[in-house]
């Protein structure tokens, strides 16, 4: 149901000015985007140093780091866009999935700005934003399309039928590919300050991708789900079997021979990790085309989609199946405020937004946050597509998952 605020005068789409705020994990990001897709500003403050020091995202510490910079990040996004809050049409903010302590920082800031300036709020689903930012990048990209969303916590294959309407073709049964890159990079003693994924991608360029024989996951499962936990274990065992002292000796101090061994493991891991993506995507294209023969585009987005090897190999999958690959530039693949602002615009123009907070709303009001959703890992794992709707509105999870076509129907 559109909000009652839909009744108020909404500016023409090209005049809309949307502030987007993202704090679901370890990046504090904000951006201002115009209704026609022009990016007026984009600011990201990363917690890479914290990540490198503590080996992962500690929710309490991440929350504090967000709280420390959120005001500056939003102010810089406004300053860079040469705007003030009163010029904005609305505020979009990530409401999940993610770490709830971190999400709250962004939601609190969004409500504060919205209340002070009487702005509507659009609650945005993080994974939908990863998918929809591709429509900012390529204006010809209409629904329906197939999307692979690959990040630190998610590995999703979805058939996007319309705004807020996704059929989940596959998800991970354990870890996401980004998690496997990050852990492998750490175990190989790489410099985590540039991020585990980018560090491993760089080292892999020096290695032989066929040097270590890793098993490709889930070949016996004729579905579109993923698994990366086993591959992670294979990497750890390979490091142990070569007696590499990766914990004590960072890559920068490794001998030439040791560095080559690590590069071979990195390259072999990357080849198999991405081959697993290729195989599942190939099947997903077949499934998707049976359900929606008009599909022309294959979207690949999320942090891991900024990897050049991933993009090259998945471009091949798209071409082999007569589809066009759309993959946003790396700065729009990793977490950013632009994707939140843009998804906010997509929902706002169809009347899906919430009225500005009222004056009597306390500043510390807690908004219900979706710390998980049926598009997140671990739920709705099926060997057939699952229909998912989510409204993108703040509040309790508002999803209705029903079964799509059965596997048998797909095989017919
Ligand atoms: O979408 P994202 O920025 O944040 C989440 O929603 O999780 O994705 C972050 C993930 C991390 O696991 C990171 O290591 C991975 O994306 N990543 C990469 C690359 N750049 C980022 N993985 C492989 N190669 C890259 N170049
Ligand atoms: Zn993300």
CSV table of C-alpha atoms and ligand atoms in Angstrom, one decimal:
chain,number,residue,atom,x,y,z
A,1,UNK,CA,0.0,0.0,0.0
A,2,UNK,CA,1.4,3.4,-0.9
A,3,UNK,CA,1.9,5.7,2.0
A,4,UNK,CA,-0.6,8.5,2.7
A,5,UNK,CA,2.3,10.8,2.0
A,6,UNK,CA,1.8,9.8,-1.7
A,7,UNK,CA,-0.9,12.4,-1.7
A,8,UNK,CA,1.6,15.2,-1.3
A,9,UNK,CA,3.0,16.9,-4.4
A,10,UNK,CA,5.8,14.8,-5.8
A,11,UNK,CA,8.4,16.6,-8.0
A,12,UNK,CA,9.0,15.4,-11.6
A,13,UNK,CA,11.3,12.4,-11.5
A,14,UNK,CA,14.3,14.3,-13.0
A,15,UNK,CA,14.0,16.9,-10.2
A,16,UNK,CA,14.0,14.4,-7.4
A,17,UNK,CA,17.0,14.6,-5.1
A,18,UNK,CA,17.5,11.6,-2.9
A,19,UNK,CA,20.0,11.2,-0.1
A,20,UNK,CA,21.1,7.6,0.4
A,21,UNK,CA,22.6,6.2,3.7
A,22,UNK,CA,24.3,2.8,4.1
A,23,UNK,CA,25.7,1.4,7.3
A,24,UNK,CA,24.8,-2.3,7.1
A,25,UNK,CA,28.3,-3.7,7.6
A,26,UNK,CA,31.7,-2.1,7.7
A,27,UNK,CA,31.4,0.9,5.4
A,28,UNK,CA,29.7,4.2,6.3
A,29,UNK,CA,28.4,5.6,3.0
A,30,UNK,CA,26.2,8.4,1.8
A,31,UNK,CA,25.4,9.8,-1.6
A,32,UNK,CA,23.0,12.2,-3.3
A,33,UNK,CA,21.5,11.0,-6.6
A,34,UNK,CA,19.0,12.8,-8.9
A,35,UNK,CA,15.9,11.1,-10.2
A,36,UNK,CA,17.4,10.8,-13.7
A,37,UNK,CA,20.4,8.8,-12.2
A,38,UNK,CA,23.0,11.6,-12.1
A,39,UNK,CA,25.3,11.0,-9.2
A,40,UNK,CA,25.8,14.3,-7.4
A,41,UNK,CA,28.0,13.0,-4.7
A,42,UNK,CA,29.4,9.7,-3.3
A,43,UNK,CA,31.2,9.4,0.0
A,44,UNK,CA,32.5,6.1,1.6
A,45,UNK,CA,34.3,5.9,4.9
A,46,UNK,CA,35.8,2.4,5.3
A,47,UNK,CA,36.7,0.5,8.4
A,48,UNK,CA,39.4,-1.4,6.6
A,49,UNK,CA,42.0,-0.7,9.3
A,50,UNK,CA,39.7,-2.1,12.0
A,51,UNK,CA,39.0,-5.2,9.9
A,52,UNK,CA,42.7,-5.8,9.3
A,53,UNK,CA,43.5,-5.4,13.0
A,54,UNK,CA,40.6,-7.6,14.4
A,55,UNK,CA,40.2,-10.1,11.6
A,56,UNK,CA,36.6,-9.5,11.0
A,57,UNK,CA,33.7,-7.2,11.7
A,58,UNK,CA,33.0,-6.9,15.5
A,59,UNK,CA,29.5,-5.5,15.7
A,60,UNK,CA,30.0,-3.3,18.7
A,61,UNK,CA,33.2,-1.8,17.4
A,62,UNK,CA,31.7,-1.4,13.9
A,63,UNK,CA,28.7,0.4,15.4
A,64,UNK,CA,31.0,2.8,17.2
A,65,UNK,CA,33.0,3.5,14.1
A,66,UNK,CA,29.8,4.3,12.1
A,67,UNK,CA,28.5,6.5,14.9
A,68,UNK,CA,31.9,8.4,14.9
A,69,UNK,CA,31.7,9.3,11.2
A,70,UNK,CA,28.1,9.3,10.1
A,71,UNK,CA,27.5,13.0,10.6
A,72,UNK,CA,30.6,13.9,8.6
A,73,UNK,CA,29.9,11.4,5.8
A,74,UNK,CA,26.4,12.7,5.3
A,75,UNK,CA,27.5,16.4,5.5
A,76,UNK,CA,30.2,15.7,3.0
A,77,UNK,CA,27.7,14.1,0.6
A,78,UNK,CA,25.6,17.2,0.9
A,79,UNK,CA,28.5,19.6,0.5
A,80,UNK,CA,29.9,17.7,-2.5
A,81,UNK,CA,26.5,17.9,-4.1
A,82,UNK,CA,26.3,21.6,-3.3
A,83,UNK,CA,23.0,21.1,-1.5
A,84,UNK,CA,21.5,21.4,1.9
A,85,UNK,CA,19.0,19.1,3.6
A,86,UNK,CA,16.1,21.4,2.6
A,87,UNK,CA,16.8,20.8,-1.1
A,88,UNK,CA,16.2,17.1,-0.7
A,89,UNK,CA,13.1,15.3,-1.8
A,90,UNK,CA,13.5,12.3,0.5
A,91,UNK,CA,16.0,10.2,2.4
A,92,UNK,CA,16.6,6.5,1.6
A,93,UNK,CA,18.3,4.2,4.2
A,94,UNK,CA,19.4,0.6,4.3
A,95,UNK,CA,17.1,-1.3,6.8
A,96,UNK,CA,18.5,-4.7,6.3
A,97,UNK,CA,19.9,-7.3,6.0
A,98,UNK,CA,23.0,-6.5,8.0
A,99,UNK,CA,24.3,-6.1,11.5
A,100,UNK,CA,21.4,-4.6,13.5
A,101,UNK,CA,23.7,-2.4,15.7
A,102,UNK,CA,25.2,-0.9,12.5
A,103,UNK,CA,21.9,-0.6,10.7
A,104,UNK,CA,20.5,1.4,13.6
A,105,UNK,CA,23.2,4.1,13.2
A,106,UNK,CA,22.1,4.8,9.6
A,107,UNK,CA,18.4,4.6,10.3
A,108,UNK,CA,18.8,6.9,13.3
A,109,UNK,CA,20.6,9.5,11.1
A,110,UNK,CA,18.1,9.2,8.3
A,111,UNK,CA,15.1,9.7,10.7
A,112,UNK,CA,16.9,12.7,12.3
A,113,UNK,CA,17.4,14.4,9.0
A,114,UNK,CA,13.9,13.5,7.8
A,115,UNK,CA,12.3,14.8,11.0
A,116,UNK,CA,14.2,18.1,11.0
A,117,UNK,CA,13.4,18.8,7.3
A,118,UNK,CA,10.0,17.1,6.9
A,119,UNK,CA,11.3,14.6,4.4
A,120,UNK,CA,9.7,11.2,3.5
A,121,UNK,CA,11.8,8.1,4.2
A,122,UNK,CA,12.4,5.1,2.0
A,123,UNK,CA,13.6,1.9,3.7
A,124,UNK,CA,15.9,0.0,1.4
A,125,UNK,CA,16.8,-3.7,1.2
A,126,UNK,CA,20.6,-3.9,0.8
A,127,UNK,CA,20.6,-6.8,-1.7
A,128,UNK,CA,17.8,-5.2,-3.8
A,129,UNK,CA,20.0,-2.1,-4.0
A,130,UNK,CA,23.0,-4.2,-5.2
A,131,UNK,CA,20.7,-5.5,-8.0
A,132,UNK,CA,18.9,-2.2,-8.9
A,133,UNK,CA,21.9,0.0,-9.2
A,134,UNK,CA,22.5,-1.8,-12.5
A,135,UNK,CA,19.5,0.1,-13.8
A,136,UNK,CA,21.2,3.4,-13.0
A,137,UNK,CA,24.2,2.2,-14.9
A,138,UNK,CA,22.3,0.9,-17.9
A,139,UNK,CA,19.1,2.8,-18.6
A,140,UNK,CA,17.9,0.1,-21.1
A,141,UNK,CA,17.8,-2.5,-18.4
A,142,UNK,CA,14.1,-3.3,-17.9
A,143,UNK,CA,12.5,-6.1,-15.9
A,144,UNK,CA,12.6,-9.1,-16.1
A,145,UNK,CA,16.4,-9.8,-15.7
A,146,UNK,CA,18.6,-12.4,-14.1
A,147,UNK,CA,20.9,-11.2,-11.3
A,148,UNK,CA,23.8,-12.8,-9.5
A,149,UNK,CA,24.5,-10.9,-6.2
A,150,UNK,CA,27.9,-11.8,-4.6
A,151,UNK,CA,29.2,-10.1,-1.5
A,152,UNK,CA,30.7,-10.9,1.9
A,153,UNK,CA,27.5,-12.4,3.3
A,154,UNK,CA,25.3,-13.3,0.3
A,155,UNK,CA,25.4,-15.4,-2.8
A,156,UNK,CA,22.1,-15.0,-4.6
A,157,UNK,CA,20.8,-15.8,-8.0
A,158,UNK,CA,17.5,-14.1,-8.5
A,159,UNK,CA,15.1,-13.6,-11.4
A,160,UNK,CA,14.0,-9.9,-11.0
A,161,UNK,CA,10.4,-9.7,-12.3
A,162,UNK,CA,9.7,-6.2,-11.1
A,163,UNK,CA,10.4,-3.7,-8.3
A,164,UNK,CA,10.3,-5.7,-5.1
A,165,UNK,CA,9.5,-8.9,-6.8
A,166,UNK,CA,12.3,-11.5,-7.0
A,167,UNK,CA,12.3,-15.2,-7.6
A,168,UNK,CA,15.2,-16.7,-5.8
A,169,UNK,CA,16.8,-19.3,-8.0
A,170,UNK,CA,19.7,-20.1,-5.6
A,171,UNK,CA,21.5,-19.1,-2.5
A,172,UNK,CA,24.4,-20.4,-0.5
A,173,UNK,CA,23.9,-23.4,1.8
A,174,UNK,CA,26.8,-22.1,4.0
A,175,UNK,CA,29.3,-19.3,3.2
A,176,UNK,CA,29.2,-16.7,0.6
A,177,UNK,CA,32.1,-16.3,-2.0
A,178,UNK,CA,33.3,-13.0,-0.4
A,179,UNK,CA,33.7,-14.8,2.9
A,180,UNK,CA,35.8,-17.5,1.2
A,181,UNK,CA,38.0,-14.8,-0.4
A,182,UNK,CA,38.4,-12.9,2.9
A,183,UNK,CA,39.3,-16.0,4.9
A,184,UNK,CA,41.7,-17.4,2.2
A,185,UNK,CA,43.4,-14.0,2.0
A,186,UNK,CA,43.9,-13.9,5.8
A,187,UNK,CA,45.2,-17.5,5.9
A,188,UNK,CA,47.7,-16.7,3.1
A,189,UNK,CA,49.0,-13.8,5.2
A,190,UNK,CA,47.9,-11.1,2.8
A,191,UNK,CA,47.6,-7.4,3.6
A,192,UNK,CA,44.0,-7.1,4.7
A,193,UNK,CA,44.0,-3.3,4.7
A,194,UNK,CA,43.1,-3.3,1.0
A,195,UNK,CA,40.4,-5.9,1.6
A,196,UNK,CA,40.8,-9.7,1.4
A,197,UNK,CA,39.2,-10.0,-2.0
A,198,UNK,CA,41.3,-7.4,-3.8
A,199,UNK,CA,44.5,-8.7,-2.1
A,200,UNK,CA,43.8,-12.2,-3.2
A,201,UNK,CA,42.9,-11.2,-6.7
A,202,UNK,CA,46.2,-9.3,-7.0
A,203,UNK,CA,48.3,-12.2,-5.7
A,204,UNK,CA,46.5,-14.7,-8.0
A,205,UNK,CA,47.9,-12.9,-11.0
A,206,UNK,CA,51.3,-14.3,-10.1
A,207,UNK,CA,50.1,-17.9,-9.6
A,208,UNK,CA,49.3,-21.0,-11.7
A,209,UNK,CA,45.6,-21.6,-11.5
A,210,UNK,CA,46.0,-25.3,-12.1
A,211,UNK,CA,48.8,-25.8,-9.6
A,212,UNK,CA,46.5,-27.0,-6.7
A,213,UNK,CA,43.7,-29.4,-7.5
A,214,UNK,CA,40.7,-28.1,-5.6
A,215,UNK,CA,37.3,-29.8,-5.9
A,216,UNK,CA,34.5,-27.8,-7.5
A,217,UNK,CA,31.6,-27.7,-5.0
A,218,UNK,CA,28.2,-29.2,-5.4
A,219,UNK,CA,28.6,-30.8,-8.8
A,220,UNK,CA,26.3,-33.6,-7.8
A,221,UNK,CA,23.5,-31.1,-7.0
A,222,UNK,CA,21.6,-30.2,-10.1
A,223,UNK,CA,20.4,-26.9,-8.7
A,224,UNK,CA,21.5,-23.3,-8.5
A,225,UNK,CA,22.6,-23.2,-4.9
A,226,UNK,CA,26.2,-22.5,-3.7
A,227,UNK,CA,28.6,-23.8,-1.1
A,228,UNK,CA,32.0,-22.3,-0.2
A,229,UNK,CA,32.7,-23.7,3.3
A,230,UNK,CA,34.3,-26.9,1.8
A,231,UNK,CA,36.5,-24.9,-0.6
A,232,UNK,CA,37.7,-22.7,2.3
A,233,UNK,CA,38.7,-25.9,4.2
A,234,UNK,CA,40.6,-27.1,1.1
A,235,UNK,CA,42.6,-23.9,1.0
A,236,UNK,CA,43.5,-24.2,4.7
A,237,UNK,CA,44.6,-27.8,4.2
A,238,UNK,CA,46.7,-26.8,1.1
A,239,UNK,CA,48.5,-24.1,3.2
A,240,UNK,CA,49.1,-26.7,6.0
A,241,UNK,CA,50.3,-29.4,3.6
A,242,UNK,CA,52.9,-27.0,2.1
A,243,UNK,CA,54.1,-26.1,5.6
A,244,UNK,CA,53.8,-22.4,4.8
A,245,UNK,CA,54.2,-20.2,7.9
A,246,UNK,CA,51.6,-17.7,6.7
A,247,UNK,CA,50.6,-16.7,10.2
A,248,UNK,CA,54.1,-15.6,11.3
A,249,UNK,CA,55.4,-14.4,7.9
A,250,UNK,CA,53.3,-11.8,6.0
A,251,UNK,CA,53.4,-12.0,2.3
A,252,UNK,CA,55.6,-8.9,2.1
A,253,UNK,CA,58.4,-10.8,4.0
A,254,UNK,CA,58.0,-14.2,2.3
A,255,UNK,CA,60.8,-15.8,0.3
A,256,UNK,CA,60.4,-16.0,-3.4
A,257,UNK,CA,59.6,-19.7,-3.3
A,258,UNK,CA,57.1,-19.2,-0.5
A,259,UNK,CA,55.4,-16.3,-2.3
A,260,UNK,CA,55.0,-18.5,-5.4
A,261,UNK,CA,53.4,-21.3,-3.4
A,262,UNK,CA,50.9,-18.8,-1.9
A,263,UNK,CA,50.2,-17.3,-5.3
A,264,UNK,CA,49.5,-20.8,-6.7
A,265,UNK,CA,47.0,-21.5,-3.9
A,266,UNK,CA,45.4,-18.1,-4.5
A,267,UNK,CA,45.1,-18.6,-8.3
A,268,UNK,CA,43.8,-22.1,-7.9
A,269,UNK,CA,41.3,-21.1,-5.3
A,270,UNK,CA,40.1,-18.2,-7.5
A,271,UNK,CA,39.7,-20.5,-10.5
A,272,UNK,CA,37.6,-23.0,-8.7
A,273,UNK,CA,35.6,-20.4,-6.7
A,274,UNK,CA,34.6,-18.7,-9.9
A,275,UNK,CA,34.1,-21.9,-11.8
A,276,UNK,CA,31.5,-22.8,-9.2
A,277,UNK,CA,29.8,-19.4,-10.0
A,278,UNK,CA,30.0,-20.1,-13.7
A,279,UNK,CA,28.3,-23.5,-13.4
A,280,UNK,CA,25.5,-22.3,-11.3
A,281,UNK,CA,24.9,-19.3,-13.4
A,282,UNK,CA,24.8,-21.3,-16.6
A,283,UNK,CA,22.0,-23.4,-15.0
A,284,UNK,CA,20.2,-20.3,-13.7
A,285,UNK,CA,20.2,-18.8,-17.2
A,286,UNK,CA,18.4,-21.9,-18.4
A,287,UNK,CA,15.9,-21.8,-15.6
A,288,UNK,CA,15.3,-18.1,-16.0
A,289,UNK,CA,14.8,-18.3,-19.7
A,290,UNK,CA,12.2,-21.1,-19.3
A,291,UNK,CA,10.3,-18.8,-16.9
A,292,UNK,CA,10.9,-15.5,-18.8
A,293,UNK,CA,12.0,-16.1,-22.4
A,294,UNK,CA,12.2,-12.3,-22.9
A,295,UNK,CA,15.2,-11.9,-20.6
A,296,UNK,CA,18.1,-10.1,-22.3
A,297,UNK,CA,20.4,-9.1,-19.4
A,298,UNK,CA,22.5,-10.8,-16.8
A,299,UNK,CA,23.3,-8.5,-13.9
A,300,UNK,CA,26.4,-9.3,-11.7
A,301,UNK,CA,26.7,-7.1,-8.7
A,302,UNK,CA,27.9,-6.9,-5.0
A,303,UNK,CA,31.5,-6.5,-3.8
A,304,UNK,CA,32.9,-9.6,-5.4
A,305,UNK,CA,31.6,-8.4,-8.8
A,306,UNK,CA,34.4,-5.8,-8.8
A,307,UNK,CA,36.9,-8.7,-9.4
A,308,UNK,CA,38.2,-8.6,-13.0
A,309,UNK,CA,38.5,-12.4,-13.3
A,310,UNK,CA,34.9,-12.8,-12.1
A,311,UNK,CA,33.6,-10.3,-14.6
A,312,UNK,CA,35.5,-11.8,-17.5
A,313,UNK,CA,34.3,-15.3,-16.8
A,314,UNK,CA,30.7,-14.4,-16.2
A,315,UNK,CA,30.7,-12.2,-19.3
A,316,UNK,CA,31.6,-15.4,-21.1
A,317,UNK,CA,28.6,-17.2,-19.5
A,318,UNK,CA,26.3,-14.4,-20.6
A,319,UNK,CA,27.6,-14.4,-24.1
A,320,UNK,CA,27.4,-18.1,-24.5
A,321,UNK,CA,23.7,-17.9,-23.6
A,322,UNK,CA,22.9,-14.9,-25.8
A,323,UNK,CA,22.6,-12.4,-22.8
A,324,UNK,CA,24.3,-9.1,-22.2
A,325,UNK,CA,26.3,-8.8,-19.0
A,326,UNK,CA,25.6,-5.7,-16.9
A,327,UNK,CA,28.1,-5.2,-14.1
A,328,UNK,CA,28.3,-1.8,-12.3
A,329,UNK,CA,31.8,-0.2,-12.0
A,330,UNK,CA,33.7,-1.4,-9.0
A,331,UNK,CA,32.8,1.7,-6.9
A,332,UNK,CA,29.1,0.8,-7.3
A,333,UNK,CA,29.6,-2.9,-6.8
A,334,UNK,CA,31.1,-2.6,-3.3
A,335,UNK,CA,28.8,-1.1,-0.6
A,336,UNK,CA,28.0,2.5,-1.4
A,337,UNK,CA,25.3,5.2,-0.8
A,338,UNK,CA,24.5,5.6,-4.5
A,339,UNK,CA,22.8,2.2,-4.7
A,340,UNK,CA,20.7,3.1,-1.7
A,341,UNK,CA,19.7,6.5,-3.0
A,342,UNK,CA,18.9,5.0,-6.5
A,343,UNK,CA,16.7,2.2,-5.0
A,344,UNK,CA,15.0,4.8,-2.9
A,345,UNK,CA,14.2,6.7,-6.1
A,346,UNK,CA,12.8,3.6,-7.7
A,347,UNK,CA,10.5,3.0,-4.8
A,348,UNK,CA,9.6,6.7,-4.2
A,349,UNK,CA,8.3,7.2,-7.7
A,350,UNK,CA,5.8,4.4,-7.3
A,351,UNK,CA,4.6,5.8,-4.0
A,352,UNK,CA,6.4,3.4,-1.6
A,353,UNK,CA,7.7,5.6,1.1
A,354,UNK,CA,6.9,6.5,4.7
A,355,UNK,CA,5.8,9.9,6.0
A,356,UNK,CA,8.3,12.1,7.7
A,357,UNK,CA,8.7,11.4,11.4
A,358,UNK,CA,6.3,13.5,13.4
A,359,UNK,CA,7.6,16.2,15.8
A,360,UNK,CA,6.7,14.2,18.8
A,361,UNK,CA,8.7,11.2,17.7
A,362,UNK,CA,11.6,10.8,20.3
A,363,UNK,CA,15.1,11.2,18.8
A,364,UNK,CA,16.1,7.8,20.1
A,365,UNK,CA,13.1,6.0,18.6
A,366,UNK,CA,14.0,2.5,17.6
A,367,UNK,CA,12.9,1.5,14.2
A,368,UNK,CA,12.3,-2.2,13.5
A,369,UNK,CA,15.3,-3.4,11.5
A,370,UNK,CA,15.5,-6.4,9.3
A,371,UNK,CA,18.7,-8.1,10.4
A,372,UNK,CA,18.0,-10.9,8.0
A,373,UNK,CA,15.6,-11.6,5.2
A,374,UNK,CA,14.5,-14.4,3.0
A,375,UNK,CA,17.0,-13.1,0.5
A,376,UNK,CA,19.8,-13.8,3.0
A,377,UNK,CA,21.9,-16.9,3.3
A,378,UNK,CA,20.5,-19.8,5.1
A,379,UNK,CA,16.8,-19.3,4.3
A,380,UNK,CA,14.7,-20.4,1.4
A,381,UNK,CA,17.2,-22.9,0.3
A,382,UNK,CA,15.4,-25.0,-2.3
A,383,UNK,CA,16.2,-27.0,-5.4
A,384,UNK,CA,13.5,-25.0,-7.2
A,385,UNK,CA,12.8,-21.2,-7.5
A,386,UNK,CA,11.2,-19.5,-4.6
A,387,UNK,CA,9.1,-16.4,-5.1
A,388,UNK,CA,10.0,-13.5,-2.9
A,389,UNK,CA,8.4,-10.2,-2.5
A,390,UNK,CA,9.7,-7.5,-0.3
A,391,UNK,CA,8.4,-4.0,0.0
A,392,UNK,CA,11.5,-2.1,1.0
A,393,UNK,CA,9.5,-0.2,3.6
A,394,UNK,CA,10.9,0.2,7.1
A,395,UNK,CA,9.3,-2.0,9.7
A,396,UNK,CA,8.8,-5.7,10.3
A,397,UNK,CA,9.8,-8.1,7.5
A,398,UNK,CA,7.1,-7.8,5.0
A,399,UNK,CA,7.8,-10.8,2.8
A,400,UNK,CA,5.7,-13.4,1.3
A,401,UNK,CA,7.6,-16.4,0.1
A,402,UNK,CA,5.7,-18.9,-2.0
A,403,UNK,CA,7.0,-21.6,-4.2
A,404,UNK,CA,7.6,-20.8,-7.8
A,405,UNK,CA,7.6,-23.5,-10.5
A,406,UNK,CA,8.7,-26.9,-9.3
A,407,UNK,CA,12.0,-28.5,-10.4
A,408,UNK,CA,10.0,-31.0,-12.4
A,409,UNK,CA,8.2,-28.2,-14.2
A,410,UNK,CA,11.5,-26.6,-15.0
A,411,UNK,CA,12.9,-29.8,-16.5
A,412,UNK,CA,9.9,-30.2,-18.8
B,1,LIG,O1,28.9,-5.9,-1.2
B,1,LIG,P1,30.1,-5.7,-0.3
B,1,LIG,O2,30.9,-4.5,-0.4
B,1,LIG,O3,29.7,-5.8,1.2
B,1,LIG,C1,28.7,-6.8,1.7
B,1,LIG,O4,27.5,-6.5,1.4
B,1,LIG,O5,29.2,-7.8,2.2
B,1,LIG,O6,31.0,-7.0,-0.5
B,1,LIG,C2,32.2,-7.2,0.3
B,1,LIG,C3,32.9,-8.4,-0.2
B,1,LIG,C4,34.1,-8.8,0.7
B,1,LIG,O7,34.1,-10.1,1.0
B,1,LIG,C5,35.3,-8.4,-0.2
B,1,LIG,O8,36.4,-9.1,0.1
B,1,LIG,C6,34.7,-8.8,-1.5
B,1,LIG,O9,33.4,-8.3,-1.5
B,1,LIG,N1,35.4,-8.1,-2.6
B,1,LIG,C7,36.2,-8.8,-3.5
B,1,LIG,C8,36.8,-7.9,-4.3
B,1,LIG,N2,36.5,-6.6,-3.9
B,1,LIG,C9,35.6,-6.8,-2.8
B,1,LIG,N3,36.3,-10.2,-3.7
B,1,LIG,C10,37.1,-10.6,-4.7
B,1,LIG,N4,37.7,-9.7,-5.5
B,1,LIG,C11,37.7,-8.4,-5.4
B,1,LIG,N5,38.3,-7.5,-6.2
B,2,LIG,ZN1,26.8,-5.3,0.0
